[in-house]
Coordinates of C-alpha atoms in Angstrom, one line a residue:
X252 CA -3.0 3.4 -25.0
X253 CA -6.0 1.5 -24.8
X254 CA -9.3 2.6 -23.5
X255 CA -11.7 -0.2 -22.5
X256 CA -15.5 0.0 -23.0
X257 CA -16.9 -1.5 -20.1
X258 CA -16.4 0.8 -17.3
X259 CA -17.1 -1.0 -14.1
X260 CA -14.8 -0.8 -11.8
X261 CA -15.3 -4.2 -10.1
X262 CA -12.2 -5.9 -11.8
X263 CA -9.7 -3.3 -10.9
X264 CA -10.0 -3.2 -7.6
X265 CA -9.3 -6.0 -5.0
X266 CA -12.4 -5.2 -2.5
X267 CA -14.4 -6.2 -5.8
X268 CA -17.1 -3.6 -4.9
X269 CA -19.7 -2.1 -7.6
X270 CA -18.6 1.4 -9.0
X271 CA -18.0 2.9 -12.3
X272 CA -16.2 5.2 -13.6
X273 CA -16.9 7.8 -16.5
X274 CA -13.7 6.0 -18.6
X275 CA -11.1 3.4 -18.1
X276 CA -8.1 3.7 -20.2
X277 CA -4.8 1.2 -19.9
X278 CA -1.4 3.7 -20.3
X279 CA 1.7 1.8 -21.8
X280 CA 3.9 4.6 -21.9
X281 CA 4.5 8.5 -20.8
X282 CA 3.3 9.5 -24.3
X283 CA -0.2 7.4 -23.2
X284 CA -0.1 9.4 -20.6
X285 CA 0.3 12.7 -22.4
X286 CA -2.2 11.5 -24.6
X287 CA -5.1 10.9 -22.1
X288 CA -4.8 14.3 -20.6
X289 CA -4.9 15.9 -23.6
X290 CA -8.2 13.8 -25.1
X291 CA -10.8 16.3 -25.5
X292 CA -13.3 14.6 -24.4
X293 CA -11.6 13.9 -20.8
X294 CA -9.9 17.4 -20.7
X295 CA -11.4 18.6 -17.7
X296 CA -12.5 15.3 -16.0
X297 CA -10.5 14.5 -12.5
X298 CA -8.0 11.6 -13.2
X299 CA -6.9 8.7 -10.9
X300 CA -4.0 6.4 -12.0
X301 CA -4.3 2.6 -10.5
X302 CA -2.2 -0.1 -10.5
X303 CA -3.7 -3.3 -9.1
X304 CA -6.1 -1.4 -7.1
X305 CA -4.8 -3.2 -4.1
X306 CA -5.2 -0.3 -1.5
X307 CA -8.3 1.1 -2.8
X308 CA -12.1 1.6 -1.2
X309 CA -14.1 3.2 -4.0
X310 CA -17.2 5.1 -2.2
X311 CA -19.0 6.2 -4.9
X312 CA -18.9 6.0 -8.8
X313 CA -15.6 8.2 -10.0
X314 CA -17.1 10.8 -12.5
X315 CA -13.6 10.8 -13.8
X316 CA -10.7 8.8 -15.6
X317 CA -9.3 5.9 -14.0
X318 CA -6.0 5.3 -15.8
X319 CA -4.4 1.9 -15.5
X320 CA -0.5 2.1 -15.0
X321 CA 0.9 -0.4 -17.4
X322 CA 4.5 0.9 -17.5
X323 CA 6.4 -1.9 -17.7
X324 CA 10.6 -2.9 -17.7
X325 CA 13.3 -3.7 -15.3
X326 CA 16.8 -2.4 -15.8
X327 CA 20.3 -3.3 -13.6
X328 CA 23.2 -1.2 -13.6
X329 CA 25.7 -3.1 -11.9
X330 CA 28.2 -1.4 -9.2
X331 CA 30.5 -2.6 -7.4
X332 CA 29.6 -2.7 -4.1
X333 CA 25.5 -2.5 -5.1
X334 CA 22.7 -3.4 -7.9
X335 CA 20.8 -0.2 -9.1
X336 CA 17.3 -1.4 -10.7
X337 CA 14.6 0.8 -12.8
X338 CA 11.3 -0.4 -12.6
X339 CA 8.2 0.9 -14.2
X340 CA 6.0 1.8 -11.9
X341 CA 3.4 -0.7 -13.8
X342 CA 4.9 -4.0 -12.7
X343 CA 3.7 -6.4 -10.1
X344 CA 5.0 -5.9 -7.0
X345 CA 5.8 -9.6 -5.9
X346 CA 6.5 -10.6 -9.8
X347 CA 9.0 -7.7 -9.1
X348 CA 10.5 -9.3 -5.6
X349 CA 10.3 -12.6 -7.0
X350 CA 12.6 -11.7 -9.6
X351 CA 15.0 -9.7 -7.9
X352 CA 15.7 -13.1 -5.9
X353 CA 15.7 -15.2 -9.0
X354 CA 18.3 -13.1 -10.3
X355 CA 20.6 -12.4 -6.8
X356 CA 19.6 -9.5 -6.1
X357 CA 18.1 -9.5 -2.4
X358 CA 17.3 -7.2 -0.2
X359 CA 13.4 -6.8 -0.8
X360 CA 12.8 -10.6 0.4
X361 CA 10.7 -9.4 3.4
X362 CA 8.4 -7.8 1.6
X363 CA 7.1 -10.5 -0.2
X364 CA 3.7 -11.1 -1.5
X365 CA 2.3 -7.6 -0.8
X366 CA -0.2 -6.6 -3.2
X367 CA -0.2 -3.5 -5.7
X368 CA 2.4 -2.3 -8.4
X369 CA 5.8 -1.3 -7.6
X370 CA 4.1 2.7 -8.3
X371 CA 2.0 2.3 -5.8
X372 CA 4.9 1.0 -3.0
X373 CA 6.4 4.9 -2.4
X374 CA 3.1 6.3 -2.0
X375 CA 2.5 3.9 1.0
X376 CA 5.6 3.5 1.9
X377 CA 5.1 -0.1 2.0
X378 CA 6.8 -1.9 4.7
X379 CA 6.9 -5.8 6.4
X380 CA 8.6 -8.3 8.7
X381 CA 11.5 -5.1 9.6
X382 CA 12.2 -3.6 6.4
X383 CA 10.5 -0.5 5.0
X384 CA 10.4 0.8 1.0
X385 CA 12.2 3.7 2.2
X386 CA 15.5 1.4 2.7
X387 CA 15.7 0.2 0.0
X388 CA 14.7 3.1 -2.7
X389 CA 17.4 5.2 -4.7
X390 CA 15.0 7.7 -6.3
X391 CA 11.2 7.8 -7.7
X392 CA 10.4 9.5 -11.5
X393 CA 7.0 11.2 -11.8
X394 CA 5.5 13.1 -15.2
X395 CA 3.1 15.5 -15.0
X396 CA 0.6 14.6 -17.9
X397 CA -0.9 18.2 -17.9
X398 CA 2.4 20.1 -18.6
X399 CA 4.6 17.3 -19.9
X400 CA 7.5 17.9 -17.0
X401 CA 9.4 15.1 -15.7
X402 CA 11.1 15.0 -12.0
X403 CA 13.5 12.4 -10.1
X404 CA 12.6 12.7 -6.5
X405 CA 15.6 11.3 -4.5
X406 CA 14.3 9.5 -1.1
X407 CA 14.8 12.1 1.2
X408 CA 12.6 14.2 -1.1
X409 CA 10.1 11.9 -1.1
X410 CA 9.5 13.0 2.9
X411 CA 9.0 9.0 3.6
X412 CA 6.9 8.5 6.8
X413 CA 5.2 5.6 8.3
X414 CA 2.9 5.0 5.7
X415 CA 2.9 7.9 4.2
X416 CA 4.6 9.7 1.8
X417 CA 5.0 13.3 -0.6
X418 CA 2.7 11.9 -2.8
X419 CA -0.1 11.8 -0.7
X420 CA -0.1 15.4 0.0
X421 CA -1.8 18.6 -2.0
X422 CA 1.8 18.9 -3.8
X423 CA 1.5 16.1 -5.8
X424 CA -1.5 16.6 -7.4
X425 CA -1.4 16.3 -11.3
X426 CA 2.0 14.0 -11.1
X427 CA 2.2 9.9 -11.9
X428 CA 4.6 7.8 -11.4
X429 CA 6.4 6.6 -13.9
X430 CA 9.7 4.3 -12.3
X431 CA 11.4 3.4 -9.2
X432 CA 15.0 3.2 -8.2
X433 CA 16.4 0.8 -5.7
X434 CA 19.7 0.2 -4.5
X435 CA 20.2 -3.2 -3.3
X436 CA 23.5 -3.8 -1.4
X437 CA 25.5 -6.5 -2.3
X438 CA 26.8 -7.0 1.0
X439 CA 23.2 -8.5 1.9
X440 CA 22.4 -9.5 5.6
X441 CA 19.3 -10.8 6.4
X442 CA 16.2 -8.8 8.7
X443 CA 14.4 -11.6 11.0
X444 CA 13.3 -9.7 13.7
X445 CA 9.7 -10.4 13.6
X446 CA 7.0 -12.6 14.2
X447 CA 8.4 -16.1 13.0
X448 CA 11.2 -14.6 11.2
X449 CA 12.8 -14.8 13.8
X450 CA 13.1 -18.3 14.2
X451 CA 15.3 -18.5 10.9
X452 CA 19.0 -19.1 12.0
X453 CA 20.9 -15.7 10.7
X454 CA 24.3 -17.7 9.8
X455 CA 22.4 -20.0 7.6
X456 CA 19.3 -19.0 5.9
X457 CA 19.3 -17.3 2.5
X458 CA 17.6 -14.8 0.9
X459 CA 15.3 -17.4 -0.6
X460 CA 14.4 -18.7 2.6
X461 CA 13.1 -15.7 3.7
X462 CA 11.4 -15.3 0.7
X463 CA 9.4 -18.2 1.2
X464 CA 8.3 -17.9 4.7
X465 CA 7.1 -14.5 4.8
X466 CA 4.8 -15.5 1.5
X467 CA 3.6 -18.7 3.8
X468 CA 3.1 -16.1 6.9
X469 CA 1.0 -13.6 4.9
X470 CA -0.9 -16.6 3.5
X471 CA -1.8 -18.2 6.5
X472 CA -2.8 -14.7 8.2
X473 CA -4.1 -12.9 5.2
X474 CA -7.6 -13.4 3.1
X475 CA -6.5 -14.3 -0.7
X476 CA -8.7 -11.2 -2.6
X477 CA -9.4 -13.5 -4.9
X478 CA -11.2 -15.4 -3.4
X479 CA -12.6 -13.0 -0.6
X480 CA -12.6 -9.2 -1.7
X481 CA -10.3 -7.0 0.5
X482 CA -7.6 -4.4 0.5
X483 CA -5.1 -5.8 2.8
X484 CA -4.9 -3.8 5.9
X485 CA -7.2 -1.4 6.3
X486 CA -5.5 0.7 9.5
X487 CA -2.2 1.7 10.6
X488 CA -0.7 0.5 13.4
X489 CA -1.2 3.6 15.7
X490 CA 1.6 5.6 16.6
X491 CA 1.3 7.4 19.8
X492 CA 3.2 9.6 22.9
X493 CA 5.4 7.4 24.8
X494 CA 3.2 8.5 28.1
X495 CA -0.3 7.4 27.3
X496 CA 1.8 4.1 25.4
X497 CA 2.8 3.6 29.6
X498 CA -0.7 4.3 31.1
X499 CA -1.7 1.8 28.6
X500 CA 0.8 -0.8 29.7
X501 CA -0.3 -0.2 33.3
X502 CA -4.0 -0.9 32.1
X503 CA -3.1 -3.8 29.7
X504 CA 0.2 -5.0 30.5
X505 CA -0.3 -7.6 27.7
X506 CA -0.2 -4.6 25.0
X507 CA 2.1 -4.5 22.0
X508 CA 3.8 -1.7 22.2
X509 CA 7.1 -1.1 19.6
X510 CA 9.6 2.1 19.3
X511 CA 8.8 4.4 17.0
X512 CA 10.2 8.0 17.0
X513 CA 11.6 10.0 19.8
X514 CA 9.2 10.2 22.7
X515 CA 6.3 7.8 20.6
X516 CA 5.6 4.0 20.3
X517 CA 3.4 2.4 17.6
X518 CA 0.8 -0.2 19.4
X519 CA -0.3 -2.9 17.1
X520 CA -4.0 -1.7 15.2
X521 CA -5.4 -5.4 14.9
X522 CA -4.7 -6.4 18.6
X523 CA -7.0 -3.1 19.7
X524 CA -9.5 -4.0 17.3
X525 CA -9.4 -8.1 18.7
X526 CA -9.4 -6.6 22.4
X527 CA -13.0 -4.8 21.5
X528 CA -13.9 -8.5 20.3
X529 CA -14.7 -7.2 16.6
X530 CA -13.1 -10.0 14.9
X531 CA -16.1 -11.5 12.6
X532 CA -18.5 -8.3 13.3
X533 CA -20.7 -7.8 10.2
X534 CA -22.2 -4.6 8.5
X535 CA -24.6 -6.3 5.7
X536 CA -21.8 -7.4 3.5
X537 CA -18.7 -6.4 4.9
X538 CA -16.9 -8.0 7.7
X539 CA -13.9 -7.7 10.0
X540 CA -11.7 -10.9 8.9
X541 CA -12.8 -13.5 11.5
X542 CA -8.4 -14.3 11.7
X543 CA -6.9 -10.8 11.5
X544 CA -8.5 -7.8 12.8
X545 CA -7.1 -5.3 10.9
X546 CA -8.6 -6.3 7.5
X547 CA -12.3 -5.5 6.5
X548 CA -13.4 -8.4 3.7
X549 CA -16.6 -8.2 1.1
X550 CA -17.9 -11.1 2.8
X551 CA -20.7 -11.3 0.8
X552 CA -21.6 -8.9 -1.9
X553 CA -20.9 -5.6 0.3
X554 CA -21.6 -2.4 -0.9
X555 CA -19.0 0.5 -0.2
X556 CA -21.5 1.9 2.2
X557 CA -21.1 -1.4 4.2
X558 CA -17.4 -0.9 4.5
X559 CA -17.6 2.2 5.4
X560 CA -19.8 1.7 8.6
X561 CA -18.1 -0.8 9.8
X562 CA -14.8 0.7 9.2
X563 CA -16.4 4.1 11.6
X564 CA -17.8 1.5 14.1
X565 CA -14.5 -0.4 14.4
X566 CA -12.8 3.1 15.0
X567 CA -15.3 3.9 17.6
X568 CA -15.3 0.9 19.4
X569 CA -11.2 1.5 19.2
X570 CA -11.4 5.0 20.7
X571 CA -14.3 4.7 23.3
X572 CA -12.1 1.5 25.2
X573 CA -8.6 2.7 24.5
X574 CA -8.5 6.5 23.8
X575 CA -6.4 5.9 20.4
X576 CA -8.0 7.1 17.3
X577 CA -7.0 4.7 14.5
X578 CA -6.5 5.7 11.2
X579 CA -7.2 4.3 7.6
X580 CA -4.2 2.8 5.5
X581 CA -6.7 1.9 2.4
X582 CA -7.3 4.7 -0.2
X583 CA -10.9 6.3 -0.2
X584 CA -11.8 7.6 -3.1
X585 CA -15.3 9.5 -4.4
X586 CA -16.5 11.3 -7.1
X587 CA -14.0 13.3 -7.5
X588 CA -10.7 11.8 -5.7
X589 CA -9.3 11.2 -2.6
X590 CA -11.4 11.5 0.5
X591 CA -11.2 10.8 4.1
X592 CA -13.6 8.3 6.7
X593 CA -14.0 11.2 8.5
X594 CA -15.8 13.1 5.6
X595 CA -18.5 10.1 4.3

């Protein structure tokens, strides 16, 4: 456990906006994590856990504890017709991928190069290019700090939706976690059906392959938030009833439209957002990616305030022309935790 003394919060977070917090503390380990809870000092403050900060908006300073995951270590148990890894929930998400293909393990290939820790890829449900984390996870391990219990959520306990998880609901609150389970089958066939993917000849390419091009795709579409401040995407792709998805095709029969569940489609969130001609629209600092539409940068020294009105006028513009109400993927958090665009 390691708590740092400068507390901006400008380095843990990819937007690079300016907040604080009342403490930043690194956590190696559950006991770390028993420990922090229990510091008297911190015993009543509200706690956030982050791992690359990747899918966070910070709106205000957090009069809290941010707690950096740093639970490391990859395990294999080897079966015979699948691997079984254990990951801490504190590694790098791509490092992670990365090595699962270095050591022939695929299976994850498609989801390449997406920002965060592997903790943070069951609360989003991450998904890519046809494969979603769901697939591919065997179980998630959480530890409540403030009582010291541990659980192993199997998927279908983790109520996996499009996007969305168990963990972002009331339920949660007061859990980490800790590792993450995935089976990878060792009868491995590759996923290529989208965008340029597809191109890729099924009977020949390898797991590598695929590998490679999706990191090239999301490079060539995607700002690096290194050198331009952002969170990735920062809406879902809408999913809506199959019946206003058809009066919208009759409208714009140019539309992406893709099946979703029973009766509902999902429309793709950065075409709507092109179609309103917001692509490079500015709100002092912030901008909408002048390339992809569905990712709001820090262009140039934004403030959180910046984000956020652009991120309601892009919504606007959205509902007023289509009737779809888009919602935000990224994270916002306040003083005290998670919030909503609705409520700043």
């Amino acid at each position: 456990m390691k708590w740092l003394s400068d507390v901006s919060l400008t380095p843990h977070h990819t937007f690079g906006l300016p907040a604080r917090a009342q403490a930043i503390v690194e956590a190696h380990c559950v006991q770390d994590l028993q420990a922090i809870w229990q510091a008297p000092d911190y015993h009543a403050s509200p706690k956030l856990v982050v791992g690359e900060g990747s899918n966070l908006l910070f709106c205000q300073d957090f009069e809290g504890v941010v707690v950096l995951n740093r639970l490391m270590g990859i395990t294999v148990d080897n079966h015979a017709d699948h691997y079984l890894l254990h990951v801490g929930a504190g590694e790098s998400w791509h490092a992670f991928v990365a090595w699962s293909i270095d050591h022939g393990m695929p299976g994850l290939e498609n989801l390449a190069l997406i920002p965060g820790c592997v903790g943070a890829a069951p609360i989003q449900n991450i998904g890519a290019y046809g494969v979603e984390f769901y697939e591919r996870c065997a179980y998630v391990d959480i530890y409540h700090p403030g009582t010291g219990n541990q659980r192993r959520l199997s998927s279908d306990e983790c109520q996996f939706g499009y996007r969305d998880s168990i963990f972002k609901t009331p339920v949660m609150q007061g859990w980490v976690i800790t590792q993450v389970g995935f089976r990878l089958n060792k009868a491995w066939k590759p996923v290529l059906k989208y965008g340029a993917l597809a191109e890729l000849d099924s009977q020949q390419v390898t797991p590598r392959a695929i590998f490679d091009a999706v990191c090239a795709i999301r490079r060539a579409k995607l700002p690096d938030p290194s050198v331009c401040g952002n969170a990735g995407s920062f809406f879902k792709n809408p999913v809506i009833e199959s019946e206003q998805a058809a009066t919208l095709k009759a409208t714009y029969p140019e539309i992406p439209l893709y099946p979703a569940s029973l009766g509902k489609n999902k429309i793709a969130a950065g075409w709507l957002i092109e179609q309103c001609g917001l692509k490079g629209k500015r709100q002092g600092g912030a901008r909408v990616h002048p390339q992809q539409a569905l990712v709001i940068t820090n262009a140039e020294n934004a403030t959180s305030d910046d984000v956020l009105r652009l991120a309601k006028q892009v919504v606007s513009h959205v509902y007023t022309r289509f009737g779809v109400a888009l919602e935000h993927e990224v994270r916002l958090i306040d003083q005290q935790g998670e919030t909503t665009l609705e409520a700043q």
